[in-house]
XYZ file of C-alpha atoms in Angstrom:
154
model
C 0.016 0.024 0.102
C 1.255 3.483 -0.838
C 2.211 5.881 1.931
C -0.474 8.349 0.878
C -3.198 5.874 0.717
C -2.267 4.408 4.062
C -2.410 7.951 5.507
C -5.807 8.478 4.093
C -6.917 5.224 5.799
C -5.269 6.232 9.070
C -6.926 9.714 8.930
C -10.339 8.037 8.220
C -9.970 5.830 11.325
C -8.902 8.885 13.266
C -12.034 10.892 11.925
C -14.360 7.970 12.673
C -13.067 7.880 16.381
C -13.367 11.557 16.790
C -17.040 11.424 15.267
C -16.139 13.871 12.724
C -18.900 13.139 10.111
C -17.747 15.570 7.362
C -14.080 14.432 7.348
C -14.961 10.823 7.591
C -17.474 10.900 4.850
C -15.117 12.828 2.552
C -12.233 10.389 3.195
C -14.513 7.373 2.490
C -15.596 8.806 -0.726
C -11.875 9.492 -1.707
C -10.842 6.018 -0.783
C -13.750 4.527 -2.756
C -12.558 6.581 -5.780
C -9.084 5.321 -5.312
C -10.237 1.661 -5.112
C -12.428 2.201 -8.213
C -9.481 3.472 -10.099
C -7.449 0.565 -8.944
C -9.865 -2.080 -10.212
C -10.694 -0.402 -13.434
C -9.283 -1.604 -16.688
C -8.363 -5.202 -17.628
C -6.617 -6.023 -14.282
C -6.661 -4.846 -10.728
C -3.429 -3.020 -9.655
C -2.004 -0.780 -6.819
C -1.768 2.873 -7.610
C 1.387 4.789 -7.004
C 1.485 7.906 -4.787
C 1.301 10.089 -7.883
C -1.672 8.281 -9.236
C -3.424 8.549 -5.860
C -2.633 12.331 -5.883
C -4.320 12.693 -9.304
C -7.474 10.798 -7.942
C -7.523 13.156 -4.970
C -6.987 16.215 -7.244
C -9.950 15.063 -9.410
C -12.170 14.586 -6.265
C -11.194 18.047 -5.028
C -12.000 19.522 -8.433
C -15.498 17.839 -8.350
C -16.116 19.400 -4.998
C -15.173 22.875 -6.306
C -17.497 22.561 -9.230
C -20.272 21.112 -7.255
C -20.063 23.878 -4.645
C -20.301 26.472 -7.529
C -23.266 24.580 -9.043
C -25.039 24.543 -5.623
C -24.287 28.229 -4.982
C -25.734 29.071 -8.448
C -28.733 26.990 -7.817
C -29.377 28.875 -4.405
C -28.483 25.934 -2.165
C -26.051 27.714 0.083
C -25.965 24.996 2.684
C -24.935 22.338 0.346
C -22.459 24.589 -1.280
C -20.744 25.192 2.018
C -20.571 21.505 2.646
C -18.909 20.829 -0.736
C -16.523 23.717 -0.143
C -15.663 22.138 3.369
C -15.035 18.838 1.699
C -12.780 20.453 -0.880
C -10.736 22.072 1.888
C -10.260 18.662 3.502
C -8.942 17.147 0.326
C -6.722 20.182 -0.457
C -4.688 19.258 2.583
C -3.543 16.125 0.870
C -2.512 17.955 -2.283
C 0.817 19.833 -2.910
C 0.758 23.643 -2.509
C -0.710 25.304 -5.430
C 1.474 27.548 -7.578
C 0.988 31.286 -7.306
C 0.044 33.292 -10.411
C 3.670 34.746 -10.552
C 5.229 31.236 -10.094
C 3.073 29.719 -12.768
C 3.695 32.775 -15.195
C 7.463 32.126 -14.771
C 7.298 28.553 -15.751
C 4.957 29.334 -18.640
C 7.249 32.052 -19.967
C 10.300 29.726 -19.822
C 8.184 27.057 -21.645
C 7.183 29.534 -24.363
C 10.800 30.486 -24.920
C 11.789 26.753 -25.255
C 8.822 26.148 -27.660
C 9.727 29.193 -29.908
C 13.422 28.060 -29.962
C 12.198 24.675 -31.244
C 10.379 26.585 -33.982
C 6.675 26.410 -32.631
C 4.564 29.479 -33.691
C 0.994 30.310 -34.044
C -1.761 27.977 -32.759
C 0.602 25.087 -32.713
C 2.603 26.774 -30.149
C -0.082 26.273 -27.441
C 0.108 22.470 -27.674
C 3.959 22.576 -27.717
C 4.089 24.816 -24.703
C 1.552 22.733 -22.809
C 3.612 19.640 -23.335
C 6.535 21.412 -21.669
C 4.616 23.105 -18.902
C 2.293 20.207 -17.828
C 5.094 17.855 -16.306
C 6.443 20.742 -14.453
C 3.254 21.857 -12.722
C 1.532 18.484 -12.435
C -0.810 18.547 -9.414
C 0.230 22.149 -8.533
C -1.876 24.010 -10.954
C -5.452 23.400 -12.501
C -5.305 22.625 -16.250
C -7.561 25.545 -17.065
C -5.246 27.985 -15.142
C -2.310 26.659 -16.982
C -3.999 26.975 -20.332
C -5.162 30.543 -19.753
C -1.639 31.581 -18.632
C -0.204 30.090 -21.807
C -2.623 31.773 -23.968
C -2.002 35.032 -22.128
C 1.710 34.717 -22.545
C 1.546 33.815 -26.268
C -0.737 36.637 -27.028
C 1.885 38.978 -25.633
């Protein structure tokens, strides 16, 4: 078992003992998503810590989107619960990059892509291929794409 998955299980046990319903429910759902990912495909396998992080990031993103949808629908109480679940999951994710840090990484990648001869609309794909491994898990894909487009536009 990976260290991150075992930490989630330990934290779940602790939350259950403390009778923390929100935390235990959130961790249960996350562990279920991890297990589902492990058994999907042709054969069952153990996820690495990086793969577990991706599942947690996906679950956190679901919570943010659900909170926004509930808020738009006038269900403030449910939106607050989704936000609280997102905060719990964010504690397991790496620290997110600031806009300045992201801009710096994107600017370097744009320079590399232009040096390799990427221009115009094709440059976006080339820059994203360079940027994505550097920011994996530390910045949302939409944020990265927007920063790339801004930088390429000048």
